[in-house]
Coordinates of C-alpha atoms in Angstrom, one line a residue:
M2 CA -4.2 -23.1 47.9
G3 CA -1.0 -24.6 47.5
A4 CA 0.3 -25.8 50.8
A5 CA 4.0 -24.7 51.5
V6 CA 6.8 -27.0 51.3
S7 CA 9.4 -24.9 52.9
A8 CA 9.2 -24.8 56.5
H9 CA 10.7 -21.2 56.5
P10 CA 10.1 -19.8 53.1
P11 CA 12.5 -17.2 52.0
V12 CA 11.6 -13.3 52.6
F13 CA 12.8 -11.0 49.8
D14 CA 12.7 -7.2 49.9
V15 CA 11.4 -7.2 46.5
V16 CA 10.0 -10.1 44.3
I17 CA 9.6 -9.4 40.8
I18 CA 6.8 -11.6 38.8
G19 CA 7.6 -12.8 35.4
A20 CA 11.0 -13.1 33.6
G21 CA 10.2 -11.7 30.4
V22 CA 12.4 -8.7 29.0
V23 CA 10.6 -6.2 31.0
G24 CA 11.0 -8.2 34.3
C25 CA 14.6 -9.1 33.7
A26 CA 15.3 -5.6 33.1
I27 CA 13.8 -4.5 36.3
A28 CA 15.6 -7.1 38.4
R29 CA 18.9 -5.9 36.5
E30 CA 18.1 -2.4 37.6
L31 CA 17.6 -3.4 41.1
S32 CA 20.5 -5.7 41.2
Q33 CA 22.7 -2.5 41.6
Y34 CA 21.3 -1.7 45.2
T35 CA 21.9 -3.6 48.4
L36 CA 18.5 -5.3 48.3
S37 CA 17.6 -9.2 48.4
V38 CA 15.6 -9.6 45.2
A39 CA 13.8 -12.8 43.6
L40 CA 12.7 -12.9 40.0
I41 CA 10.3 -15.6 39.3
E42 CA 8.7 -17.2 36.4
A43 CA 6.2 -19.6 35.7
Q44 CA 8.3 -21.2 32.8
N45 CA 11.6 -23.1 32.9
D46 CA 13.6 -20.0 31.4
V47 CA 13.7 -16.2 31.0
G48 CA 12.3 -14.4 27.8
K49 CA 10.4 -17.7 26.7
G50 CA 7.2 -16.1 26.4
T51 CA 6.1 -13.1 24.4
S52 CA 9.7 -11.7 24.5
K53 CA 11.3 -14.4 22.4
A54 CA 8.6 -13.9 19.6
N55 CA 8.4 -10.4 18.3
T56 CA 9.4 -8.3 15.0
A57 CA 13.0 -7.9 16.5
I58 CA 13.3 -4.1 16.1
L59 CA 14.4 -1.5 18.4
H60 CA 12.1 1.3 17.8
T61 CA 12.6 4.8 18.1
G62 CA 9.0 5.7 19.1
F63 CA 8.4 8.0 16.2
D64 CA 4.7 7.1 16.0
T65 CA 3.7 6.6 19.5
K66 CA 1.5 9.3 21.0
P67 CA 3.5 12.1 22.2
D68 CA 3.7 12.7 26.1
S69 CA 2.1 9.2 26.6
L70 CA 3.9 7.1 29.5
E71 CA 4.8 4.9 26.4
S72 CA 6.3 7.4 24.5
R73 CA 8.4 8.8 27.2
L74 CA 9.7 5.4 28.5
L75 CA 10.2 4.1 24.8
R76 CA 12.7 7.3 24.1
R77 CA 14.3 6.8 27.4
G78 CA 14.6 2.8 27.0
Y79 CA 15.8 3.2 23.3
R80 CA 18.8 5.6 24.2
R81 CA 19.8 3.3 27.3
L82 CA 19.5 -0.1 25.2
L83 CA 21.6 1.7 22.4
E84 CA 24.4 2.4 25.1
Y85 CA 24.1 -0.8 26.8
A86 CA 24.0 -3.3 24.2
P87 CA 27.6 -3.2 22.7
S88 CA 29.3 -3.9 26.2
A89 CA 26.8 -6.6 26.9
G90 CA 27.0 -8.4 23.6
I91 CA 23.6 -7.6 22.3
P92 CA 23.4 -7.7 18.4
I93 CA 22.0 -4.5 17.1
E94 CA 22.2 -3.0 13.6
R95 CA 21.2 0.6 12.9
L96 CA 19.9 0.2 9.3
G97 CA 17.3 2.6 9.5
A98 CA 13.5 2.3 8.4
I99 CA 11.3 3.4 5.7
L100 CA 7.5 4.0 6.1
I101 CA 6.2 3.5 2.9
A102 CA 2.6 4.9 1.4
W103 CA 0.9 2.8 -1.1
D104 CA -2.0 5.1 -1.9
E105 CA -3.0 8.7 -1.7
T106 CA -4.8 8.3 1.8
Q107 CA -1.5 6.9 3.4
A108 CA 0.7 9.6 1.5
A109 CA -1.5 12.3 3.2
A110 CA -1.1 10.9 6.7
L111 CA 2.9 11.2 6.2
D112 CA 3.1 14.8 7.3
D113 CA 1.2 14.2 10.4
L114 CA 3.7 11.2 11.2
W115 CA 6.8 13.4 10.5
Q116 CA 5.3 15.9 12.9
N117 CA 4.4 13.3 15.3
A118 CA 8.1 12.1 15.2
N119 CA 9.4 15.5 15.6
R120 CA 7.0 16.1 18.9
N121 CA 8.5 12.7 20.1
G122 CA 12.1 13.8 19.7
V123 CA 12.7 11.9 16.5
I124 CA 14.2 15.0 14.7
D125 CA 15.9 13.4 11.9
A126 CA 12.9 11.7 10.2
E127 CA 12.5 12.9 6.5
I128 CA 9.9 12.7 4.1
V129 CA 11.0 11.3 0.6
S130 CA 9.9 11.0 -2.9
A131 CA 8.9 7.6 -4.6
D132 CA 12.3 8.0 -6.7
E133 CA 14.3 8.2 -3.5
I134 CA 12.7 5.0 -1.9
Y135 CA 13.4 2.9 -5.2
R136 CA 17.0 4.0 -5.2
L137 CA 17.3 2.8 -1.5
E138 CA 15.2 -0.3 -2.0
P139 CA 15.3 -1.4 -5.8
N140 CA 13.7 -4.6 -5.0
L141 CA 10.4 -3.1 -3.6
G142 CA 7.3 -3.8 -5.3
S143 CA 5.5 -1.7 -7.6
G144 CA 3.1 1.2 -6.4
A145 CA 5.0 3.1 -3.8
I146 CA 4.2 6.9 -4.1
A147 CA 6.0 8.4 -1.1
G148 CA 7.5 7.5 2.1
M149 CA 9.5 8.8 5.2
K150 CA 13.1 7.7 6.4
I151 CA 13.6 7.0 10.1
P152 CA 17.3 6.5 10.3
G153 CA 17.2 5.4 14.2
E154 CA 15.1 2.4 13.6
S155 CA 17.2 -0.7 14.3
I156 CA 17.3 -4.3 14.4
I157 CA 18.1 -6.0 17.4
C158 CA 18.4 -9.8 18.6
P159 CA 15.3 -10.5 20.6
F160 CA 16.9 -13.4 22.4
T161 CA 20.0 -11.8 24.2
P162 CA 18.5 -8.9 25.8
P163 CA 16.6 -10.7 28.6
L164 CA 19.3 -13.2 28.7
A165 CA 21.9 -10.5 29.5
F166 CA 19.6 -8.5 31.9
A167 CA 18.8 -11.6 33.7
T168 CA 22.4 -12.8 33.9
E169 CA 23.6 -9.5 35.1
A170 CA 21.0 -9.5 37.9
V171 CA 22.2 -13.2 38.9
V172 CA 25.7 -12.5 38.9
N173 CA 25.1 -9.5 41.4
G174 CA 22.9 -11.5 43.7
V175 CA 19.4 -11.7 42.4
T176 CA 17.8 -15.0 43.0
L177 CA 16.0 -16.5 39.8
I178 CA 13.3 -19.0 40.6
R179 CA 12.1 -20.8 37.4
E180 CA 9.1 -23.0 37.0
F181 CA 7.1 -21.0 40.1
E182 CA 3.6 -20.4 38.8
I183 CA 1.6 -18.5 41.1
A184 CA -1.4 -19.8 42.5
A185 CA -2.3 -17.3 45.2
I186 CA -0.9 -14.1 46.9
E187 CA -1.7 -13.5 50.4
R188 CA -1.0 -10.5 52.6
Q189 CA 0.6 -11.6 55.8
A190 CA 0.2 -8.7 58.2
P191 CA 1.0 -5.3 56.9
D192 CA 4.7 -6.2 56.6
F193 CA 5.0 -8.9 53.7
Y194 CA 3.2 -11.1 51.0
A195 CA 3.3 -14.8 50.8
L196 CA 3.5 -15.7 47.2
R197 CA 2.3 -19.6 46.7
S198 CA 2.8 -22.0 43.8
A199 CA 1.6 -25.5 44.1
N200 CA 4.8 -26.8 45.6
D201 CA 6.6 -23.7 47.4
T202 CA 6.2 -20.3 48.7
V203 CA 8.2 -17.2 48.8
C204 CA 7.6 -14.0 50.7
A205 CA 8.4 -10.4 49.9
R206 CA 8.0 -7.1 51.4
F207 CA 7.6 -5.4 47.8
I208 CA 5.8 -6.9 45.0
I209 CA 6.4 -5.8 41.1
N210 CA 4.0 -7.4 38.5
A211 CA 5.6 -7.8 35.5
A212 CA 3.8 -11.0 34.3
G213 CA 3.0 -10.0 30.7
L214 CA 0.1 -11.6 29.1
H215 CA -0.9 -12.6 32.9
A216 CA -0.4 -9.1 34.4
D217 CA -4.1 -8.7 34.8
T218 CA -4.6 -12.0 36.3
I219 CA -1.9 -11.3 39.1
D220 CA -3.5 -7.8 39.4
L221 CA -6.8 -9.1 40.2
M222 CA -5.2 -11.8 42.8
L223 CA -4.0 -8.2 44.5
G224 CA -7.4 -7.0 44.6
H225 CA -7.4 -4.6 41.5
E226 CA -9.2 -5.1 38.0
T227 CA -8.0 -1.9 35.9
F228 CA -7.5 -3.3 32.5
H229 CA -7.8 -6.5 30.8
V230 CA -5.1 -8.2 28.6
T231 CA -6.6 -9.7 25.2
P232 CA -3.7 -11.3 23.4
R233 CA -3.1 -9.9 19.8
R234 CA -1.6 -12.7 17.9
G235 CA 1.0 -11.9 15.4
E236 CA 1.9 -14.7 12.8
L237 CA 5.6 -14.1 11.1
I238 CA 7.5 -15.8 8.4
V239 CA 11.4 -16.2 8.3
F240 CA 13.0 -16.4 4.9
D241 CA 16.3 -18.2 4.0
K242 CA 19.5 -16.2 4.4
L243 CA 20.0 -16.3 0.6
S244 CA 17.1 -13.6 0.5
R245 CA 19.1 -11.1 2.8
P246 CA 20.6 -8.9 -0.2
L247 CA 17.2 -8.3 -1.2
V248 CA 16.2 -5.8 1.9
N249 CA 18.4 -2.9 2.9
H250 CA 16.2 -1.2 5.7
V251 CA 13.4 -2.1 7.9
L252 CA 10.4 -1.5 5.5
L253 CA 7.3 -0.5 7.4
P254 CA 3.5 0.3 6.2
V255 CA 1.8 3.3 7.4
P256 CA 0.6 2.4 10.8
T257 CA -3.0 2.2 11.9
A258 CA -4.8 2.6 15.4
V259 CA -4.7 -1.2 15.6
S260 CA -1.4 -2.3 14.2
K261 CA 1.7 -1.2 13.0
G262 CA 1.0 -3.6 9.8
V263 CA 3.0 -5.9 8.0
L264 CA 6.8 -5.3 7.5
V265 CA 9.7 -6.5 5.8
S266 CA 12.6 -6.6 7.8
P267 CA 16.2 -8.1 7.8
T268 CA 17.2 -9.8 11.1
T269 CA 20.4 -9.9 13.1
L270 CA 20.6 -13.6 12.5
G271 CA 21.0 -12.8 8.7
N272 CA 17.5 -13.7 7.5
V273 CA 14.5 -11.7 6.2
L274 CA 11.3 -11.3 8.3
L275 CA 7.9 -11.0 7.0
G276 CA 4.8 -10.0 9.3
P277 CA 3.0 -9.9 11.8
T278 CA -0.4 -10.3 11.3
A279 CA -2.9 -8.9 14.1
Q280 CA -5.5 -10.9 15.6
D281 CA -7.3 -10.3 19.0
I282 CA -7.9 -13.7 20.6
E283 CA -8.6 -14.7 24.3
D284 CA -6.3 -17.8 24.7
K285 CA -3.2 -16.7 26.1
H286 CA -1.5 -19.8 25.1
N287 CA -2.5 -20.2 21.4
T288 CA 0.7 -19.6 19.5
N289 CA -0.1 -21.8 16.8
T290 CA 0.4 -20.5 13.1
T291 CA -2.6 -20.7 10.9
A292 CA -3.1 -21.6 7.3
D293 CA -5.1 -18.2 6.8
G294 CA -2.3 -16.2 8.5
I295 CA 0.7 -17.7 6.4
A296 CA -1.6 -17.0 3.3
A297 CA -2.4 -13.3 4.2
L298 CA 1.3 -12.6 5.1
L299 CA 2.7 -14.2 1.7
E300 CA -0.2 -12.2 -0.2
A301 CA 1.2 -9.1 1.5
G302 CA 4.9 -10.2 0.8
R303 CA 4.2 -10.5 -2.7
R304 CA 3.0 -6.9 -3.0
I305 CA 5.8 -5.3 -1.1
M306 CA 8.9 -7.3 -2.3
P307 CA 7.6 -9.9 -4.8
A308 CA 11.2 -11.5 -5.1
L309 CA 11.3 -12.1 -1.7
I310 CA 8.3 -14.8 -1.9
D311 CA 10.5 -17.1 -4.3
Y312 CA 12.8 -17.8 -1.6
E313 CA 12.5 -20.7 0.9
V314 CA 10.9 -20.3 4.0
T315 CA 13.2 -21.5 7.1
S316 CA 10.4 -21.3 9.8
S317 CA 7.3 -19.3 11.0
Y318 CA 6.3 -18.4 14.5
T319 CA 3.6 -16.6 16.4
G320 CA 3.8 -14.1 19.3
L321 CA 1.3 -12.7 21.4
R322 CA 1.2 -9.1 22.3
A323 CA -0.2 -8.0 25.7
A324 CA -2.6 -5.7 24.4
T325 CA -5.4 -4.0 26.5
E326 CA -8.5 -1.7 26.3
H327 CA -6.2 1.1 26.8
R328 CA -3.9 2.7 24.4
D329 CA -1.0 3.6 26.9
Y330 CA 1.1 1.2 29.3
Q331 CA -0.7 0.4 32.5
I332 CA 1.9 1.1 35.1
T333 CA 0.6 2.0 38.4
A334 CA 2.3 2.3 42.0
Y335 CA 0.0 1.5 45.0
P336 CA 2.2 2.7 47.8
D337 CA 0.0 1.6 50.8
E338 CA 0.4 -1.9 49.4
S339 CA 3.9 -2.1 48.4
Y340 CA 3.1 -3.1 45.0
I341 CA 3.7 -1.8 41.5
C342 CA 1.7 -3.2 38.6
V343 CA 3.6 -3.2 35.1
G344 CA 0.9 -4.0 32.9
G345 CA -0.3 -3.5 29.2
I346 CA 3.3 -3.3 27.9
R347 CA 2.6 -3.9 24.1
S348 CA 4.7 -4.6 21.0
T349 CA 7.4 -1.9 22.2
G350 CA 8.1 -3.6 25.5
L351 CA 11.7 -4.7 24.3
S352 CA 12.6 -1.3 23.0
A353 CA 11.4 0.4 26.3
S354 CA 12.4 -2.3 29.0
M355 CA 15.5 -0.4 30.4
G356 CA 13.3 2.9 30.5
I357 CA 10.5 1.0 32.2
A358 CA 13.0 -0.7 34.6
E359 CA 14.4 2.7 35.6
Y360 CA 10.8 4.2 36.2
V361 CA 9.6 1.3 38.5
V362 CA 12.8 1.8 40.5
E363 CA 11.6 5.5 40.7
L364 CA 8.4 4.7 41.7
L365 CA 9.6 2.2 44.6
T366 CA 11.8 5.0 46.2
E367 CA 9.9 8.1 45.4
Q368 CA 6.1 6.8 46.0
C369 CA 6.5 3.5 47.7
G370 CA 9.4 4.7 50.2
L371 CA 12.1 1.9 49.7
T372 CA 15.5 3.3 50.7
L373 CA 18.3 2.3 48.0
S374 CA 22.1 2.3 48.4
K375 CA 24.2 1.4 45.4
K376 CA 26.4 -1.8 45.7
P377 CA 30.3 -0.8 45.6
D378 CA 31.4 -3.8 43.6
Y379 CA 28.7 -4.1 40.9
Q380 CA 29.6 -6.7 37.8
R381 CA 28.9 -6.1 34.2
V382 CA 28.3 -9.0 32.0
R383 CA 29.1 -9.7 28.4
M384 CA 26.9 -12.2 26.5
P385 CA 28.5 -14.2 23.2
N386 CA 27.4 -12.1 20.5
I387 CA 25.2 -14.4 18.3
G388 CA 24.7 -11.6 15.5
E389 CA 25.4 -12.3 11.8
A390 CA 27.2 -8.9 11.4
F391 CA 29.7 -9.7 14.3
E392 CA 32.9 -12.1 14.5
R393 CA 31.4 -15.6 15.4
P394 CA 33.6 -18.1 17.3
Y395 CA 34.4 -20.3 14.4
Q396 CA 35.9 -17.3 12.6
S397 CA 38.0 -16.3 15.5
T398 CA 41.7 -17.5 15.6
E399 CA 42.1 -16.3 19.1
A400 CA 39.0 -18.3 20.3
I401 CA 40.0 -21.4 18.5
S402 CA 43.5 -21.2 19.9
R403 CA 42.1 -20.7 23.4
D404 CA 39.8 -23.7 23.1
P405 CA 39.9 -26.1 20.0
A406 CA 36.0 -26.8 20.6
Y407 CA 35.3 -23.3 19.1
G408 CA 36.6 -24.9 15.8
Q409 CA 34.3 -27.7 16.0
I410 CA 30.9 -27.0 14.2
I411 CA 28.0 -28.7 15.4
C412 CA 25.1 -27.0 13.8
F413 CA 26.4 -26.3 10.2
C414 CA 23.6 -24.2 9.1
E415 CA 24.1 -21.7 12.0
R416 CA 27.8 -22.5 12.3
V417 CA 27.4 -23.1 16.0
T418 CA 30.4 -24.9 17.6
L419 CA 30.9 -27.2 20.6
G420 CA 32.6 -24.6 22.5
E421 CA 29.7 -22.1 22.2
I422 CA 27.5 -24.8 23.5
R423 CA 29.5 -25.8 26.4
H424 CA 29.9 -22.3 27.3
A425 CA 25.9 -21.6 27.2
M426 CA 25.7 -24.9 29.6
S427 CA 28.2 -23.5 31.8
S428 CA 26.9 -20.1 32.1
P429 CA 25.5 -18.5 35.1
L430 CA 21.9 -19.0 33.5
P431 CA 22.2 -22.3 31.8
P432 CA 19.4 -23.5 29.5
R433 CA 17.3 -26.4 30.6
D434 CA 15.9 -27.6 27.2
L435 CA 16.8 -27.4 23.4
D436 CA 14.6 -24.3 23.0
G437 CA 16.7 -22.5 25.7
L438 CA 20.0 -23.7 24.0
R439 CA 18.5 -22.3 20.6
R440 CA 18.2 -18.9 22.2
R441 CA 21.6 -18.6 23.5
T442 CA 23.7 -20.0 20.6
R443 CA 21.4 -20.1 17.1
A444 CA 21.9 -24.1 17.2
Q445 CA 19.2 -25.5 15.2
L446 CA 17.6 -22.1 13.9
G447 CA 18.8 -22.4 10.4
R448 CA 17.3 -23.9 7.4
C449 CA 17.1 -27.7 8.4
Q450 CA 15.8 -26.7 11.8
G451 CA 17.9 -29.3 13.5
F452 CA 17.3 -31.9 11.2
H453 CA 21.1 -32.8 10.9
C454 CA 22.5 -31.7 14.3
S455 CA 19.6 -32.3 16.8
A456 CA 20.9 -35.4 18.0
T457 CA 24.1 -34.4 18.8
V458 CA 22.9 -31.2 20.4
K459 CA 20.3 -33.1 22.5
S460 CA 23.1 -35.6 23.5
I461 CA 25.4 -32.6 24.8
L462 CA 22.3 -31.1 26.5
D463 CA 21.2 -34.4 28.3
T464 CA 24.8 -35.4 29.4
T465 CA 25.3 -31.7 30.8
L466 CA 22.0 -31.7 32.5
E467 CA 22.3 -35.3 34.0
R468 CA 25.9 -34.5 35.4
S469 CA 24.5 -30.9 36.9
A470 CA 21.9 -32.9 38.6
G471 CA 24.1 -35.6 40.0
E472 CA 26.5 -32.9 41.4
A473 CA 23.6 -31.1 43.0
Q474 CA 22.4 -34.1 44.9

């Protein structure tokens, strides 16, 4: 399977498979130690799969099953991400959420949810009356009869966390290998593995499987069959920025065993989000939106917040959550095999990512016997903050004085400047296509979706990529 091109494939202490938000967080955690680490990704960028298409909420874990692994790691990750985000330039706004009961059955479930929140350490949750809900959210549709406030629920940019984690890892010595789709994994004697793609090979003493939707496939390659990933498709609609004043909090329905339901939420980029749907499918690549899905969302949105539906839709997208037949994360260490599987990370992966990373390092040291020592010269990174609630370069006299390109707007919908695009292209982790540039700068994410600026943005991207390729030869 896949003959190796490299005569002497590199041997790493640890190879992490999958550069979604969880894999990137693990890479960052391990980059603090004197190890050789590789982060390998099948696509051409980090955070390009499930991690870029979620509801963009930093969850407190109020509704998770108490004492489950998900609950413990979610609370741990929530606290760590709140501490880490400001210094790393990750946009977060602590708006709080309101869980809304629309009928007597849902209202009766609120007390159990409040007690569940308390058992999970979310002690500031509060059951509120319908009058209080409408005071807080005057544009809410009629029919709400009770609710619960969860002040710690926050909105977060879904794009920046994996980029920040991966950039910090790369700056501190982790090797990022993109477009490496694993075709086979072979045990080479008891000491290391050979991981083969169609064109190359890398070797590892320890493997961490953080492959998201494909974690079960990698697990099977290593001789295990303990869970099956069934993608749960969630379609979402993004409304124009003019709708943002309608909504003050994250508006959640009472969750069920299958889904957290359809929510209405502001985003850190200044829009309003409606979704997701929840449909189990088998195709791990089917991220198309559907007419039925969009119609169902609009019907739900018309009930939750009728005025929202009158605003223009900026875009729609579909995310696939890595659901399994189990209700908890599937994180298992196999010490005799120098292998850790990090599977079944469902919709809470972003919020739990830093807690999962810390836990995986504990498994490596305490169960797998890997000895770690801290680097004396670890470097932190700060990403460009692309959140709407924070100062943008076009608004900064200091940035424009330093480089006039920060005053030259290229994408007028999102106010993205030439300086930001150039900065992204020269960063330690530059994009390789327009999608990657979008997630780093917001260029082409506005109401015209790149209709007016795509030619200019693509020209800058292509010119920079051609120059980089020439310099590499």
